[in-house]
Amino acid sequence: MTNKDARTPASAQDETSQEAGKSIGWHKAYVEGSRPDLRVPVRQVHLTNGQSVTLYDTSGPYTDPLVDTDVRRGLPPLRENWIISRGDTEEYAGRPVRPEDDGVKHTSPRGGLRNLDAVFPGRPRQPRRGRDGQAVTQLAYARRGEITPEMEFVAVRENVSPEVVREEIAAGRAVLPANVNHPEIEPMIIGKRFLVKVNANIGNSAVTSSIEEEVEKMTWATRWGADTVMDLSTGRNIHTTREWVLRNSPVPIGTVPLYQALEKVDGRAEELTWEIYKDTVIEQAEQGVDYMTVHAGVRLAYVPLTANRKTGIVSRGGSIMAAWCLAHHKESFLYENFEELCEILAAYDVTYSLGDGLRPGSIADANDEAQFAELRTLGELNRIARRFEVQTMIEGPGHVPMHKIKENIDLQQEICDEAPFYTLGPLTTDVAPAYDHITSGIGAAMIAWWGTAMLCYVTPKEHLGLPNRDDVKTGVITYKIAAHAADLAKGHPGAQEWDDALSDARFEFRWEDQFNLALDPDTAREFHDETLPAEPAKTAHFCSMCGPKFCSMKISQSITERFGGAAAEGASAEEIAEGMLQKSKEFAASGNRVYLPIAD
Ligand code: IRN
Ligand code: FE2
């Protein structure tokens, strides 16, 4: 067993993690598929009792000390040979990315691909696309009955047969976002038959963070378990930031191209055109964006339906499209040109994330006519996308009280032919700014249990400001809890093994194992150390909650010992009561003190 430092570049400066790294009892391992270049990463946790537990791992090559990662070079292009050997893509000269396509008023040096060649000298790349514009999507392959290496990869990851993966994709019940220009990703799947996934949003704004910070937030988010990351950058260097994020990301990257298109018209929504939007989509598809939020369901006729809402339109994309529709008094250009957009996305295998531009922004507005009118349109667009063999998921709310959540997933599944649902929370109350990771984590757990495939995280900064690194971590961990709680409730194969391993460690006072199995080992260890910092306390058979002499776990363990393992299960009520009485006497004899000095 090798105990390896599990640091990512993001955590390299983090003292706590470095500390944790020294004693971390897990290492990165790979499960090989049917061919040597199909190696699925896992987190192998080594327990002190000699057993080991295998966990899903999203952290990418950063946690593999055998891979020499350098953010200036980008990650190894894992999928490149798979893509090229299919023989259905060609290098595509496309339109060169003009500096003005960067979406910002430039000061030099300018962004754009020319500079990026200098940024990634080892990776000169020419974008690819489907030969003659043909659909090169996982959906197209699945419908033809082909099991791609990407499908086999996710089958190993999810512990299901490749045929189940192919069937779910072919039926449109799952998506495998994997742009042909993003060969660096470790494929993953989003669908209700699979583990519930978590997306983390990052992105700079005009005033705050730098490119380095965004790359760091991405590696940080995936280290804690984010399955996809959305780059919602709007400020300066939007194109270059995205290039850095893409070249270094082990997970699929999503964007909202409308944001960059809006930058190109200096923030004046009414000046947007289909041409500008289309150019932006192509630019991002050539870079390798794996899925795009498209707010094509905000139709002109639905805008008045929001007039009497308490909080109107809260979606950024939704409000841009509503403003455009009203300014021109025309149908949405996204809705009108949807088929052409499908052709573009199909040629790169960009997955649709059909945006919920009319989602409710308050408890009062939940499940109203505007929201459901848009959902019906998303159902219609989902069927069009399917005709063009574009993978599609559907975005959902928002702010929804608990008793109105189930209707959301039930309607979505019915209207959108079971396409994967991807929801933002929902937030179950409006009264807790600064705690909206919790108000929404509650809704997220419920809606995931009922079949939502991916959860968009909400951080404590929601409604208040931009998340920093700590907020990103809190958001991801909160949502991993919601997702895993749903996996358990859904009976996903293997989900409970993790809980069982942790429960055993807790019951047997194997503290190090408890930490190493935890979603957040660093914080678990830190909290424990606050009360019992001494090293022997980590092997002590009591916890700081109850102290050495008064611990329910300890008592029931001594019952187990006394009556001999499994026999204890058969122990009579009287025998157990006798054991308890004995403990009570011991407790009284020690002076009825719950908390004892550590030296005791
Ligand atoms: C997810 C579900 N509903 C919305 N989302 C996410 O919200 C979406 O994926 C993207 O990250 C962000 C888009 O916000 P606007 O433009 O709809 O506010
Ligand atoms: Fe909100």
Coordinates of N, CA, C and O in Angstrom, one line a residue, residues 260-358:
Q260 N -21.4 35.6 -23.5 CA -20.3 36.2 -24.3 C -20.8 37.0 -25.5 O -20.3 38.0 -25.8
A261 N -21.9 36.5 -26.1 CA -22.5 37.2 -27.2 C -22.9 38.6 -26.7 O -22.8 39.6 -27.4
L262 N -23.5 38.7 -25.5 CA -23.9 40.0 -25.0 C -22.7 40.9 -24.8 O -22.8 42.1 -25.1
E263 N -21.6 40.4 -24.4 CA -20.4 41.2 -24.3 C -20.0 41.8 -25.6 O -19.5 42.9 -25.7
K264 N -20.2 41.0 -26.7 CA -19.9 41.5 -28.0 C -20.7 42.7 -28.5 O -20.3 43.4 -29.4
V265 N -21.9 42.9 -27.9 CA -22.7 44.0 -28.2 C -22.7 45.0 -27.1 O -23.7 45.7 -26.9
D266 N -21.6 45.0 -26.3 CA -21.5 45.9 -25.2 C -22.6 45.9 -24.2 O -23.0 46.9 -23.6
G267 N -23.2 44.7 -24.0 CA -24.2 44.6 -23.0 C -25.6 45.1 -23.4 O -26.5 45.1 -22.6
R268 N -25.8 45.5 -24.7 CA -27.1 45.9 -25.1 C -27.9 44.8 -25.8 O -27.7 44.4 -26.9
A269 N -28.8 44.2 -25.0 CA -29.5 43.0 -25.4 C -30.2 43.2 -26.8 O -30.1 42.2 -27.6
E270 N -30.7 44.3 -27.0 CA -31.5 44.5 -28.2 C -30.6 44.5 -29.5 O -31.1 44.2 -30.6
E271 N -29.3 44.6 -29.3 CA -28.4 44.6 -30.4 C -27.9 43.2 -30.8 O -27.2 43.0 -31.7
L272 N -28.3 42.2 -30.0 CA -27.9 40.8 -30.3 C -28.6 40.4 -31.6 O -29.7 40.8 -31.9
T273 N -27.9 39.5 -32.3 CA -28.4 39.0 -33.6 C -28.1 37.5 -33.6 O -27.2 37.0 -32.9
W274 N -28.8 36.8 -34.4 CA -28.6 35.3 -34.5 C -27.2 35.1 -35.0 O -26.5 34.2 -34.5
E275 N -26.7 36.0 -35.9 CA -25.3 35.8 -36.5 C -24.3 35.9 -35.4 O -23.3 35.1 -35.3
I276 N -24.4 36.9 -34.5 CA -23.4 37.1 -33.5 C -23.5 35.9 -32.5 O -22.5 35.3 -32.1
Y277 N -24.7 35.5 -32.2 CA -24.9 34.3 -31.3 C -24.2 33.1 -31.9 O -23.5 32.4 -31.2
K278 N -24.6 32.8 -33.2 CA -24.1 31.6 -33.9 C -22.5 31.6 -33.9 O -21.9 30.6 -33.6
D279 N -21.9 32.7 -34.2 CA -20.5 32.8 -34.2 C -19.9 32.5 -32.9 O -18.8 31.8 -32.8
T280 N -20.5 32.9 -31.8 CA -20.0 32.7 -30.5 C -20.1 31.2 -30.1 O -19.2 30.6 -29.6
V281 N -21.2 30.6 -30.5 CA -21.4 29.1 -30.3 C -20.3 28.4 -31.0 O -19.7 27.5 -30.5
I282 N -20.0 28.7 -32.3 CA -19.0 28.0 -33.1 C -17.6 28.2 -32.4 O -16.9 27.3 -32.2
E283 N -17.4 29.4 -32.0 CA -16.1 29.7 -31.4 C -15.9 28.8 -30.1 O -14.8 28.2 -29.9
Q284 N -16.9 28.7 -29.3 CA -16.8 27.9 -28.1 C -16.8 26.4 -28.4 O -16.1 25.7 -27.7
A285 N -17.6 26.0 -29.4 CA -17.6 24.6 -29.8 C -16.2 24.2 -30.3 O -15.7 23.1 -30.0
E286 N -15.5 25.1 -31.0 CA -14.2 24.8 -31.5 C -13.2 24.7 -30.4 O -12.2 23.9 -30.4
Q287 N -13.4 25.4 -29.4 CA -12.5 25.4 -28.2 C -12.7 24.1 -27.4 O -11.8 23.6 -26.7
G288 N -13.9 23.5 -27.5 CA -14.1 22.2 -26.8 C -15.2 22.2 -25.7 O -15.2 21.3 -24.9
V289 N -16.0 23.3 -25.6 CA -17.1 23.3 -24.6 C -18.0 22.1 -24.8 O -18.4 21.8 -25.9
D290 N -18.3 21.4 -23.7 CA -19.0 20.1 -23.8 C -20.5 20.3 -23.8 O -21.2 19.5 -24.3
Y291 N -21.0 21.2 -23.0 CA -22.4 21.5 -23.0 C -22.7 23.0 -22.9 O -22.0 23.7 -22.3
M292 N -23.8 23.4 -23.5 CA -24.2 24.8 -23.5 C -25.6 25.0 -23.1 O -26.5 24.3 -23.5
T293 N -25.8 26.0 -22.2 CA -27.1 26.4 -21.8 C -27.7 27.3 -22.9 O -27.0 28.3 -23.2
V294 N -28.8 26.9 -23.4 CA -29.5 27.7 -24.4 C -30.9 28.0 -24.0 O -31.7 27.1 -23.8
H295 N -31.2 29.3 -23.8 CA -32.5 29.7 -23.3 C -33.5 29.9 -24.4 O -34.0 31.0 -24.6
A296 N -33.7 28.8 -25.2 CA -34.6 28.9 -26.3 C -36.0 28.8 -26.0 O -36.9 28.9 -26.9
G297 N -36.3 28.5 -24.7 CA -37.7 28.4 -24.4 C -38.4 29.6 -23.9 O -39.6 29.7 -23.6
V298 N -37.6 30.7 -23.9 CA -38.2 32.0 -23.5 C -38.8 32.6 -24.7 O -38.2 33.3 -25.5
R299 N -40.1 32.4 -25.0 CA -40.8 32.9 -26.2 C -41.5 34.2 -25.9 O -41.8 34.5 -24.8
L300 N -41.6 35.0 -27.0 CA -42.2 36.3 -26.8 C -43.5 36.2 -26.0 O -43.8 37.0 -25.1
A301 N -44.4 35.2 -26.4 CA -45.7 35.2 -25.7 C -45.7 34.9 -24.2 O -46.6 35.1 -23.5
Y302 N -44.5 34.3 -23.8 CA -44.5 34.0 -22.3 C -44.0 35.1 -21.5 O -44.2 35.1 -20.2
V303 N -43.4 36.2 -22.1 CA -42.9 37.3 -21.3 C -44.0 37.9 -20.4 O -43.8 38.1 -19.2
P304 N -45.2 38.2 -21.0 CA -46.2 38.9 -20.2 C -46.7 38.0 -19.0 O -47.2 38.5 -18.0
L305 N -46.5 36.7 -19.1 CA -46.9 35.8 -18.0 C -46.1 36.0 -16.7 O -46.5 35.6 -15.7
T306 N -45.0 36.7 -16.9 CA -44.2 37.0 -15.7 C -44.5 38.3 -15.0 O -43.9 38.7 -14.0
A307 N -45.4 39.1 -15.6 CA -45.7 40.5 -15.2 C -46.1 40.5 -13.7 O -45.8 41.4 -13.0
N308 N -47.0 39.6 -13.4 CA -47.5 39.6 -12.0 C -46.7 38.8 -11.0 O -47.2 38.6 -9.9
R309 N -45.6 38.4 -11.4 CA -44.8 37.6 -10.4 C -44.2 38.5 -9.3 O -44.0 39.7 -9.5
K310 N -43.9 37.9 -8.2 CA -43.2 38.6 -7.1 C -41.8 39.0 -7.6 O -41.4 40.2 -7.3
T311 N -41.1 38.1 -8.2 CA -39.7 38.4 -8.5 C -39.4 38.4 -10.0 O -38.2 38.2 -10.4
G312 N -40.4 38.5 -10.9 CA -40.2 38.6 -12.3 C -39.3 37.5 -12.9 O -39.4 36.3 -12.6
I313 N -38.3 37.9 -13.8 CA -37.4 36.9 -14.4 C -36.1 37.0 -13.7 O -35.4 38.1 -13.7
V314 N -35.6 36.0 -13.1 CA -34.4 36.0 -12.3 C -33.2 35.4 -13.1 O -32.0 35.6 -12.7
S315 N -33.5 34.6 -14.1 CA -32.5 34.0 -14.9 C -31.8 35.1 -15.7 O -32.4 35.9 -16.4
R316 N -30.4 35.1 -15.7 CA -29.7 36.1 -16.5 C -30.0 35.9 -18.0 O -30.3 36.8 -18.7
G317 N -29.8 34.7 -18.4 CA -30.1 34.4 -19.9 C -31.5 34.7 -20.2 O -31.8 35.2 -21.3
G318 N -32.4 34.3 -19.3 CA -33.9 34.5 -19.5 C -34.2 36.0 -19.7 O -35.0 36.4 -20.5
S319 N -33.6 36.8 -18.8 CA -33.9 38.2 -18.9 C -33.3 38.9 -20.2 O -33.9 39.8 -20.7
I320 N -32.1 38.4 -20.6 CA -31.5 38.9 -21.9 C -32.5 38.6 -23.0 O -32.8 39.4 -23.8
M321 N -33.0 37.3 -23.1 CA -33.9 36.9 -24.2 C -35.2 37.7 -24.1 O -35.8 38.1 -25.1
A322 N -35.7 37.8 -22.9 CA -37.0 38.6 -22.8 C -36.8 40.0 -23.2 O -37.7 40.5 -23.9
A323 N -35.7 40.6 -22.9 CA -35.5 42.0 -23.3 C -35.4 42.1 -24.8 O -35.9 43.0 -25.4
W324 N -34.7 41.1 -25.4 CA -34.6 41.1 -26.9 C -36.0 41.0 -27.5 O -36.3 41.8 -28.4
C325 N -36.8 40.0 -27.0 CA -38.1 39.8 -27.6 C -39.0 41.0 -27.5 O -39.7 41.4 -28.5
L326 N -38.9 41.7 -26.3 CA -39.7 42.9 -26.1 C -39.3 44.1 -27.0 O -40.1 44.8 -27.6
A327 N -37.9 44.2 -27.1 CA -37.4 45.3 -27.9 C -37.8 45.2 -29.3 O -38.0 46.2 -30.0
H328 N -37.8 44.0 -29.9 CA -38.1 43.9 -31.3 C -39.5 43.5 -31.5 O -40.0 43.4 -32.7
H329 N -40.2 43.1 -30.5 CA -41.5 42.5 -30.5 C -41.5 41.4 -31.6 O -42.4 41.3 -32.5
K330 N -40.6 40.5 -31.4 CA -40.4 39.4 -32.3 C -40.2 38.1 -31.5 O -39.8 38.2 -30.3
E331 N -40.4 37.0 -32.2 CA -40.2 35.7 -31.6 C -38.6 35.6 -31.3 O -37.8 36.1 -32.1
S332 N -38.3 34.8 -30.3 CA -36.9 34.7 -29.9 C -36.0 34.1 -31.1 O -36.4 33.2 -31.8
F333 N -34.8 34.7 -31.3 CA -34.0 34.2 -32.4 C -33.4 32.8 -32.1 O -33.0 32.1 -33.0
L334 N -33.4 32.5 -30.8 CA -32.9 31.1 -30.5 C -34.0 30.1 -30.9 O -33.7 29.0 -31.4
Y335 N -35.2 30.4 -30.6 CA -36.3 29.5 -30.9 C -36.5 29.4 -32.4 O -36.6 28.3 -33.0
E336 N -36.4 30.5 -33.1 CA -36.6 30.5 -34.6 C -35.5 29.8 -35.3 O -35.7 29.2 -36.4
N337 N -34.2 29.8 -34.8 CA -33.1 29.2 -35.5 C -32.6 27.9 -34.8 O -31.5 27.5 -35.0
F338 N -33.5 27.3 -34.1 CA -33.1 26.2 -33.3 C -32.6 25.0 -34.1 O -31.6 24.3 -33.7
E339 N -33.2 24.8 -35.3 CA -32.7 23.6 -36.1 C -31.3 23.9 -36.6 O -30.5 22.9 -36.6
E340 N -31.0 25.1 -37.0 CA -29.6 25.4 -37.5 C -28.6 25.2 -36.3 O -27.5 24.7 -36.5
L341 N -29.1 25.6 -35.1 CA -28.2 25.5 -33.9 C -27.9 24.0 -33.7 O -26.8 23.6 -33.3
C342 N -29.0 23.2 -33.9 CA -28.8 21.7 -33.7 C -27.7 21.2 -34.7 O -26.9 20.3 -34.2
E343 N -27.7 21.6 -35.9 CA -26.7 21.2 -36.9 C -25.3 21.5 -36.4 O -24.4 20.7 -36.6
I344 N -25.2 22.7 -35.8 CA -23.8 23.1 -35.3 C -23.4 22.2 -34.2 O -22.3 21.6 -34.2
L345 N -24.3 22.0 -33.2 CA -23.9 21.3 -32.0 C -23.6 19.8 -32.3 O -22.7 19.2 -31.8
A346 N -24.4 19.3 -33.3 CA -24.2 17.9 -33.7 C -22.8 17.6 -34.3 O -22.2 16.6 -34.1
A347 N -22.3 18.6 -35.0 CA -21.0 18.5 -35.6 C -19.8 18.5 -34.7 O -18.7 18.2 -35.1
Y348 N -20.0 18.9 -33.4 CA -19.0 18.9 -32.4 C -19.3 18.0 -31.2 O -18.4 17.8 -30.4
D349 N -20.5 17.4 -31.2 CA -21.0 16.8 -30.1 C -21.0 17.7 -28.8 O -20.5 17.4 -27.8
V350 N -21.7 18.8 -29.0 CA -22.0 19.7 -27.9 C -23.3 19.3 -27.4 O -24.3 19.2 -28.2
T351 N -23.5 19.1 -26.1 CA -24.8 18.7 -25.5 C -25.6 20.0 -25.2 O -25.1 20.9 -24.6
Y352 N -26.9 19.9 -25.5 CA -27.8 21.0 -25.1 C -28.1 20.9 -23.6 O -28.3 19.8 -23.1
S353 N -28.1 22.0 -22.9 CA -28.7 22.1 -21.6 C -29.8 23.2 -21.8 O -29.5 24.4 -21.8
L354 N -31.0 22.8 -22.1 CA -32.0 23.7 -22.4 C -32.4 24.6 -21.2 O -32.9 24.0 -20.2
G355 N -32.1 25.8 -21.3 CA -32.2 26.7 -20.1 C -33.6 27.0 -19.6 O -34.5 27.0 -20.3
D356 N -33.7 27.2 -18.3 CA -34.9 27.5 -17.7 C -35.0 29.0 -17.4 O -34.8 29.5 -16.2
G357 N -35.1 29.8 -18.5 CA -35.0 31.3 -18.4 C -36.2 31.8 -17.6 O -36.2 33.0 -17.2
L358 N -37.3 31.1 -17.4 CA -38.4 31.6 -16.7 C -38.6 30.9 -15.4 O -39.7 30.8 -14.8

